[in-house]
Coordinates of N, CA and C in Angstrom, one line a residue:
M1 N 0.8 10.8 -0.2 CA 0.8 11.5 -1.2 C 0.4 10.9 -2.2
L2 N -0.6 11.9 -3.1 CA -1.2 11.6 -3.9 C -0.4 11.7 -5.4
K3 N -0.3 10.6 -6.2 CA 0.7 10.8 -7.3 C 0.3 9.6 -8.7
T4 N 0.6 10.2 -9.3 CA 0.9 9.2 -10.7 C 1.6 9.6 -12.0
S5 N 2.2 8.6 -12.5 CA 3.0 8.8 -13.8 C 2.0 8.8 -15.4
K6 N 3.0 9.0 -15.8 CA 2.4 8.9 -17.6 C 3.4 8.9 -18.4
D7 N 3.7 7.7 -19.0 CA 5.1 7.7 -19.9 C 4.4 8.6 -21.2
I8 N 5.8 9.5 -21.8 CA 5.8 10.0 -23.1 C 6.8 9.5 -24.1
D9 N 6.4 9.5 -25.1 CA 7.4 9.5 -26.2 C 7.4 10.8 -27.0
I10 N 8.6 11.1 -26.9 CA 8.6 12.3 -27.5 C 8.8 12.4 -29.2
R11 N 7.9 13.2 -29.8 CA 7.3 13.4 -31.3 C 8.4 14.2 -32.2
F12 N 8.5 13.7 -33.3 CA 9.3 14.4 -34.0 C 8.6 16.2 -34.3
S13 N 7.6 16.3 -34.1 CA 6.4 17.2 -34.5 C 6.8 18.1 -32.9
E14 N 7.3 17.8 -32.0 CA 7.3 18.7 -30.6 C 8.8 19.1 -30.6
V15 N 9.9 18.8 -31.3 CA 11.2 19.3 -31.7 C 11.4 20.7 -32.5
D16 N 12.3 21.6 -31.9 CA 12.2 22.5 -33.1 C 13.4 22.6 -33.6
L17 N 14.2 23.9 -34.5 CA 15.5 23.8 -35.2 C 16.9 23.2 -34.5
M18 N 16.9 23.6 -33.1 CA 18.0 22.9 -32.3 C 17.9 21.5 -32.0
K19 N 16.4 20.8 -32.4 CA 16.8 19.3 -32.4 C 16.3 19.0 -31.0
V20 N 15.7 19.8 -30.2 CA 15.1 19.6 -28.7 C 13.8 19.9 -28.7
V21 N 13.2 19.6 -27.8 CA 11.5 19.4 -27.4 C 11.5 21.2 -27.3
W22 N 10.6 21.8 -28.2 CA 10.3 23.1 -28.1 C 9.7 23.5 -26.7
H23 N 9.8 24.8 -26.0 CA 9.7 25.0 -24.9 C 7.9 24.8 -24.7
G24 N 7.6 25.2 -25.7 CA 6.2 25.5 -25.5 C 5.2 23.9 -25.4
A25 N 6.0 23.1 -25.9 CA 5.5 21.2 -26.1 C 5.3 21.2 -24.3
Y26 N 6.2 21.6 -23.4 CA 6.4 21.2 -21.8 C 4.6 21.6 -21.4
P27 N 4.2 22.3 -21.8 CA 2.6 22.8 -20.9 C 1.7 21.7 -21.2
L28 N 1.8 21.4 -22.7 CA 1.0 20.4 -23.1 C 1.3 18.8 -22.3
Y29 N 2.6 18.3 -22.1 CA 3.2 17.6 -21.4 C 2.2 17.4 -19.9
L30 N 2.5 18.4 -19.4 CA 1.9 18.9 -18.0 C 0.3 18.6 -18.0
E31 N -0.5 18.9 -19.2 CA -1.8 18.6 -19.2 C -2.2 17.2 -19.3
D32 N -1.1 16.3 -20.1 CA -1.4 15.1 -20.0 C -1.2 14.3 -18.7
A33 N -0.1 15.0 -18.0 CA -0.3 14.5 -16.6 C -1.7 14.8 -15.4
R34 N -2.2 16.0 -15.8 CA -3.1 16.6 -14.9 C -4.5 15.5 -15.4
E35 N -4.8 15.2 -16.7 CA -5.6 14.1 -16.9 C -5.7 13.0 -16.5
A36 N -4.2 12.3 -16.4 CA -4.1 10.8 -15.8 C -4.2 10.9 -14.5
F37 N -3.7 12.1 -13.7 CA -4.1 12.1 -12.3 C -5.7 12.3 -12.3
G38 N -6.3 13.1 -13.1 CA -7.6 13.1 -13.2 C -8.8 11.8 -13.1
Q39 N -7.9 10.9 -14.3 CA -8.5 9.7 -14.3 C -8.5 8.7 -12.9
K40 N -7.2 8.8 -12.8 CA -6.9 7.8 -11.4 C -7.8 8.2 -9.8
Y41 N -7.7 9.6 -9.9 CA -8.2 10.1 -8.6 C -9.5 10.7 -8.8
G42 N -10.1 11.0 -9.8 CA -11.7 11.7 -10.0 C -11.7 12.9 -9.8
L43 N -10.3 13.6 -10.3 CA -10.6 15.2 -10.0 C -10.3 15.4 -11.7
S44 N -11.2 15.5 -12.2 CA -11.4 15.7 -13.8 C -11.7 17.2 -14.2
Y45 N -11.5 17.7 -15.8 CA -11.9 18.7 -16.3 C -13.5 18.7 -16.1
T46 N -14.2 17.4 -16.8 CA -15.5 17.3 -16.8 C -16.2 17.2 -15.4
G47 N -15.5 16.8 -14.3 CA -16.1 17.1 -13.2 C -16.3 18.4 -12.7
Y48 N -15.1 19.3 -12.8 CA -15.6 20.7 -12.8 C -16.8 21.3 -13.4
L49 N -16.8 21.0 -14.3 CA -18.0 21.3 -15.2 C -19.1 20.6 -14.8
D50 N -19.1 19.5 -14.1 CA -20.5 18.9 -13.7 C -20.6 19.7 -12.7
N51 N -19.8 20.0 -12.0 CA -19.9 20.7 -10.5 C -20.1 22.4 -10.8
Q52 N -20.5 22.9 -11.7 CA -20.4 24.4 -12.4 C -19.4 25.0 -11.8
C53 N -18.2 24.6 -12.6 CA -17.0 25.6 -11.9 C -16.1 25.2 -12.8
Y54 N -15.3 26.2 -13.3 CA -14.0 26.2 -13.9 C -12.6 26.2 -13.1
A55 N -11.8 25.4 -13.7 CA -10.4 25.7 -12.9 C -9.0 26.1 -13.6
P56 N -9.2 27.4 -14.0 CA -8.0 27.8 -14.7 C -6.6 27.5 -14.0
I57 N -5.9 27.3 -15.0 CA -4.3 27.8 -14.3 C -4.3 29.3 -14.3
V58 N -3.4 29.6 -12.9 CA -3.4 31.0 -12.9 C -1.6 31.0 -12.7
D59 N -0.9 30.1 -12.3 CA 0.4 30.2 -12.3 C 1.2 28.7 -13.4
M60 N 2.2 28.7 -14.0 CA 2.9 27.8 -14.2 C 4.1 28.0 -14.1
Q61 N 5.2 27.5 -13.6 CA 6.5 27.5 -13.5 C 7.1 26.2 -13.9
I62 N 8.0 26.1 -15.1 CA 8.9 25.5 -15.2 C 10.5 25.9 -15.7
Q63 N 11.0 24.7 -15.1 CA 12.4 25.0 -14.6 C 13.0 23.7 -16.0
Y64 N 13.8 23.9 -16.8 CA 14.2 23.0 -17.9 C 16.0 22.8 -17.4
K65 N 15.9 21.4 -16.8 CA 17.2 21.1 -16.5 C 18.2 20.5 -17.4
H66 N 17.7 19.3 -18.2 CA 18.0 18.8 -19.5 C 17.1 18.8 -21.1
P67 N 18.1 19.1 -22.0 CA 17.1 19.0 -23.2 C 16.2 17.6 -23.7
L68 N 15.2 17.5 -23.4 CA 14.7 16.1 -24.2 C 14.8 16.4 -25.5
R69 N 14.8 15.5 -26.6 CA 15.3 15.3 -27.5 C 14.3 14.4 -28.4
Y70 N 14.3 14.3 -29.5 CA 13.4 13.7 -30.2 C 13.4 12.0 -30.2
G71 N 12.9 11.3 -30.0 CA 13.0 10.0 -29.8 C 13.0 9.2 -28.3
S72 N 13.4 10.4 -27.5 CA 13.7 10.0 -26.0 C 12.1 9.3 -25.4
Q73 N 12.4 8.8 -24.7 CA 11.2 8.2 -23.8 C 11.2 8.8 -22.3
A74 N 10.5 9.2 -21.8 CA 10.3 9.9 -20.9 C 9.1 9.6 -20.0
R75 N 8.9 9.9 -18.7 CA 7.9 9.7 -17.8 C 7.8 11.3 -17.0
I76 N 6.3 11.4 -17.0 CA 6.2 12.6 -16.2 C 5.5 12.2 -14.9
D77 N 6.1 12.6 -13.8 CA 5.7 12.5 -12.7 C 4.8 13.3 -12.0
I78 N 3.5 13.6 -11.6 CA 2.4 14.7 -10.9 C 2.1 14.3 -9.3
I79 N 2.5 14.9 -9.2 CA 2.1 15.0 -7.1 C 1.2 16.0 -6.8
Y80 N 0.1 15.6 -6.3 CA -0.5 16.6 -5.9 C -0.1 17.4 -4.6
K81 N -0.2 18.5 -4.4 CA 0.2 19.7 -3.3 C -1.0 19.9 -2.5
P82 N -1.3 19.5 -1.3 CA -2.6 20.3 -0.5 C -2.0 21.4 0.0
C83 N -3.5 22.1 0.1 CA -3.1 23.4 0.3 C -4.4 23.6 0.8
I84 N -4.3 24.8 2.1 CA -5.6 25.3 2.6 C -6.7 26.1 2.0
S85 N -5.9 26.8 0.7 CA -6.6 27.7 0.2 C -7.6 27.1 -1.0
A86 N -8.1 27.7 -1.5 CA -9.2 27.4 -2.6 C -8.5 27.0 -4.0
K87 N -7.3 26.2 -4.2 CA -6.6 26.0 -5.4 C -6.1 24.7 -5.4
I88 N -5.9 24.5 -6.6 CA -5.3 23.0 -6.7 C -3.8 23.0 -7.4
I89 N -2.9 22.6 -6.3 CA -1.3 22.6 -6.8 C -1.1 21.0 -7.4
F90 N -0.4 21.4 -8.3 CA 0.6 19.9 -8.9 C 1.8 20.5 -8.9
D91 N 2.8 19.4 -8.4 CA 4.3 19.3 -9.0 C 4.5 18.3 -10.0
Y92 N 5.6 18.6 -10.5 CA 6.0 17.9 -11.7 C 7.3 17.6 -11.6
E93 N 7.7 16.5 -12.3 CA 9.3 16.1 -12.8 C 8.9 15.1 -14.0
I94 N 9.8 15.6 -15.1 CA 9.7 14.7 -16.2 C 11.4 14.1 -16.7
R95 N 11.5 12.8 -16.4 CA 12.2 12.2 -16.2 C 12.5 11.1 -17.4
D96 N 13.9 10.6 -17.6 CA 14.2 9.5 -18.7 C 13.6 8.4 -18.1
R97 N 12.8 7.4 -18.8 CA 12.3 6.1 -18.2 C 13.3 5.3 -18.1
H98 N 14.4 5.4 -18.6 CA 15.6 4.5 -18.5 C 16.7 4.9 -17.3
T99 N 17.3 6.2 -17.8 CA 18.0 6.3 -16.6 C 17.5 7.3 -15.5
N100 N 16.6 7.6 -15.6 CA 15.8 8.5 -14.4 C 16.7 10.0 -14.7
L101 N 17.2 10.5 -15.7 CA 17.6 11.5 -15.5 C 16.6 12.6 -15.7
L102 N 16.8 13.5 -15.1 CA 15.7 14.8 -14.8 C 15.9 16.0 -15.8
Y103 N 14.9 15.8 -16.7 CA 14.6 16.7 -17.6 C 14.0 18.1 -17.5
C104 N 13.1 18.1 -16.4 CA 12.5 19.2 -15.9 C 11.6 19.0 -14.9
Q105 N 11.5 19.9 -13.9 CA 10.6 20.3 -13.0 C 9.5 21.5 -13.1
A106 N 8.3 21.5 -12.7 CA 7.0 22.4 -13.1 C 6.3 22.1 -11.9
R107 N 5.7 23.4 -11.7 CA 4.4 23.6 -10.7 C 3.3 24.2 -11.5
T108 N 2.1 23.8 -11.1 CA 0.9 24.7 -11.7 C 0.0 24.9 -10.3
V109 N -0.4 26.0 -10.6 CA -2.0 26.4 -9.7 C -3.3 26.8 -10.2
Q110 N -4.1 25.9 -10.1 CA -5.3 26.5 -10.2 C -6.3 26.7 -9.3
V111 N -7.1 27.8 -9.7 CA -8.2 28.3 -9.0 C -9.5 27.9 -9.4
F112 N -10.5 28.4 -8.7 CA -11.7 28.3 -9.1 C -12.6 29.1 -9.6
M113 N -13.0 29.3 -10.6 CA -14.2 30.3 -10.5 C -15.6 29.7 -11.1
D114 N -16.8 30.3 -10.7 CA -18.3 29.7 -11.0 C -18.5 29.7 -12.6
M115 N -19.6 29.8 -13.3 CA -19.9 29.4 -14.5 C -19.9 31.2 -15.1
N116 N -20.0 32.1 -14.2 CA -20.0 33.4 -14.8 C -18.6 34.1 -14.5
Y117 N -17.3 33.3 -14.6 CA -16.0 33.7 -14.7 C -15.6 34.3 -13.2
N118 N -16.4 34.3 -12.2 CA -15.8 35.0 -10.7 C -14.9 34.2 -10.1
L119 N -14.0 34.6 -9.7 CA -13.1 33.8 -8.7 C -13.9 33.8 -7.4
M120 N -14.0 31.9 -7.1 CA -14.2 31.3 -6.1 C -13.5 31.4 -4.7
I121 N -13.9 32.2 -3.7 CA -12.7 32.4 -2.3 C -12.7 31.1 -1.7
Y122 N -13.6 30.4 -1.8 CA -13.7 29.3 -0.8 C -13.6 27.6 -1.7
S123 N -13.2 27.0 -1.3 CA -13.4 25.5 -2.0 C -14.6 25.2 -2.5
P124 N -15.3 24.9 -3.9 CA -16.1 24.2 -3.9 C -16.4 22.9 -3.1
E125 N -17.7 22.5 -2.8 CA -18.3 21.4 -1.9 C -17.9 20.4 -2.3
F126 N -17.6 20.0 -3.5 CA -17.2 18.7 -4.2 C -15.7 18.8 -4.0
Y127 N -14.9 19.9 -4.1 CA -13.6 19.6 -3.8 C -13.6 19.7 -2.2
V128 N -13.9 20.0 -1.2 CA -13.9 19.8 0.2 C -14.1 18.2 0.2
K129 N -15.2 17.6 -0.5 CA -15.3 16.0 -0.2 C -14.6 15.3 -1.3
W130 N -13.6 15.5 -1.8 CA -13.0 15.2 -2.7 C -11.6 15.0 -1.8
K131 N -11.3 16.2 -1.0 CA -10.0 16.2 -0.3 C -10.0 15.3 1.0
E132 N -11.5 15.6 1.3 CA -12.1 14.3 2.4 C -11.7 12.8 2.1
K133 N -12.7 12.5 0.9 CA -12.1 11.1 0.7 C -10.7 10.4 0.5
W134 N -9.9 11.4 -0.2 CA -8.6 11.2 -0.1 C -7.4 11.6 0.9
E135 N -8.5 11.8 2.3 CA -7.9 12.3 3.3 C -6.4 13.1 3.3
T136 N -6.4 14.3 2.1 CA -5.8 15.4 2.2 C -5.3 16.1 3.0
H137 N -6.2 16.0 4.4 CA -6.0 17.0 5.8 C -4.9 16.2 6.3
K138 N -4.4 15.2 6.2 CA -3.6 14.0 6.5 C -2.1 14.4 6.2
I139 N -2.2 14.9 4.9 CA -1.1 15.4 4.6 C -0.5 16.6 4.7
S140 N 0.6 17.0 5.4 CA 0.6 18.9 6.1 C 0.6 19.6 4.6
P141 N -0.4 20.5 5.0 CA -1.0 20.9 3.8 C 0.0 22.6 3.6
E142 N 0.4 23.2 2.3 CA 0.9 24.1 2.1 C 0.4 25.3 2.6
E143 N 1.1 26.4 3.1 CA 0.4 27.7 2.9 C 0.4 28.5 1.8
C144 N -0.7 28.4 1.6 CA -0.9 29.2 0.1 C -1.6 30.1 -0.1

């Protein structure tokens, strides 16, 4: 399983009138986790560009379990989900760093586009090699 974690401290600028994290801040936390994953495993946005493609998010699901509040100390865990299609799928959990309370679960799906914004039906060569390097074929892939 390819997984990493990133600590996040909830800032005042991220809370709303109800004194909880505004729902629009969660995609930014997911972005932080994807960047941490990319740094650890070599699957980054600059890497996509270096390989002449983009990897936009086409689906994002977020389930809010408990409210995050200003001053909370949380951890976001990101897990790569192997897929047989030309997609990058991540699952996420945001938990309290001290109590492990689950605040949020999420999933993102990214596809590949060439530099002319055309959908790539097959995984780009660099991504195929990346999956081979990390032996993701040994992890039961999802039918996606």
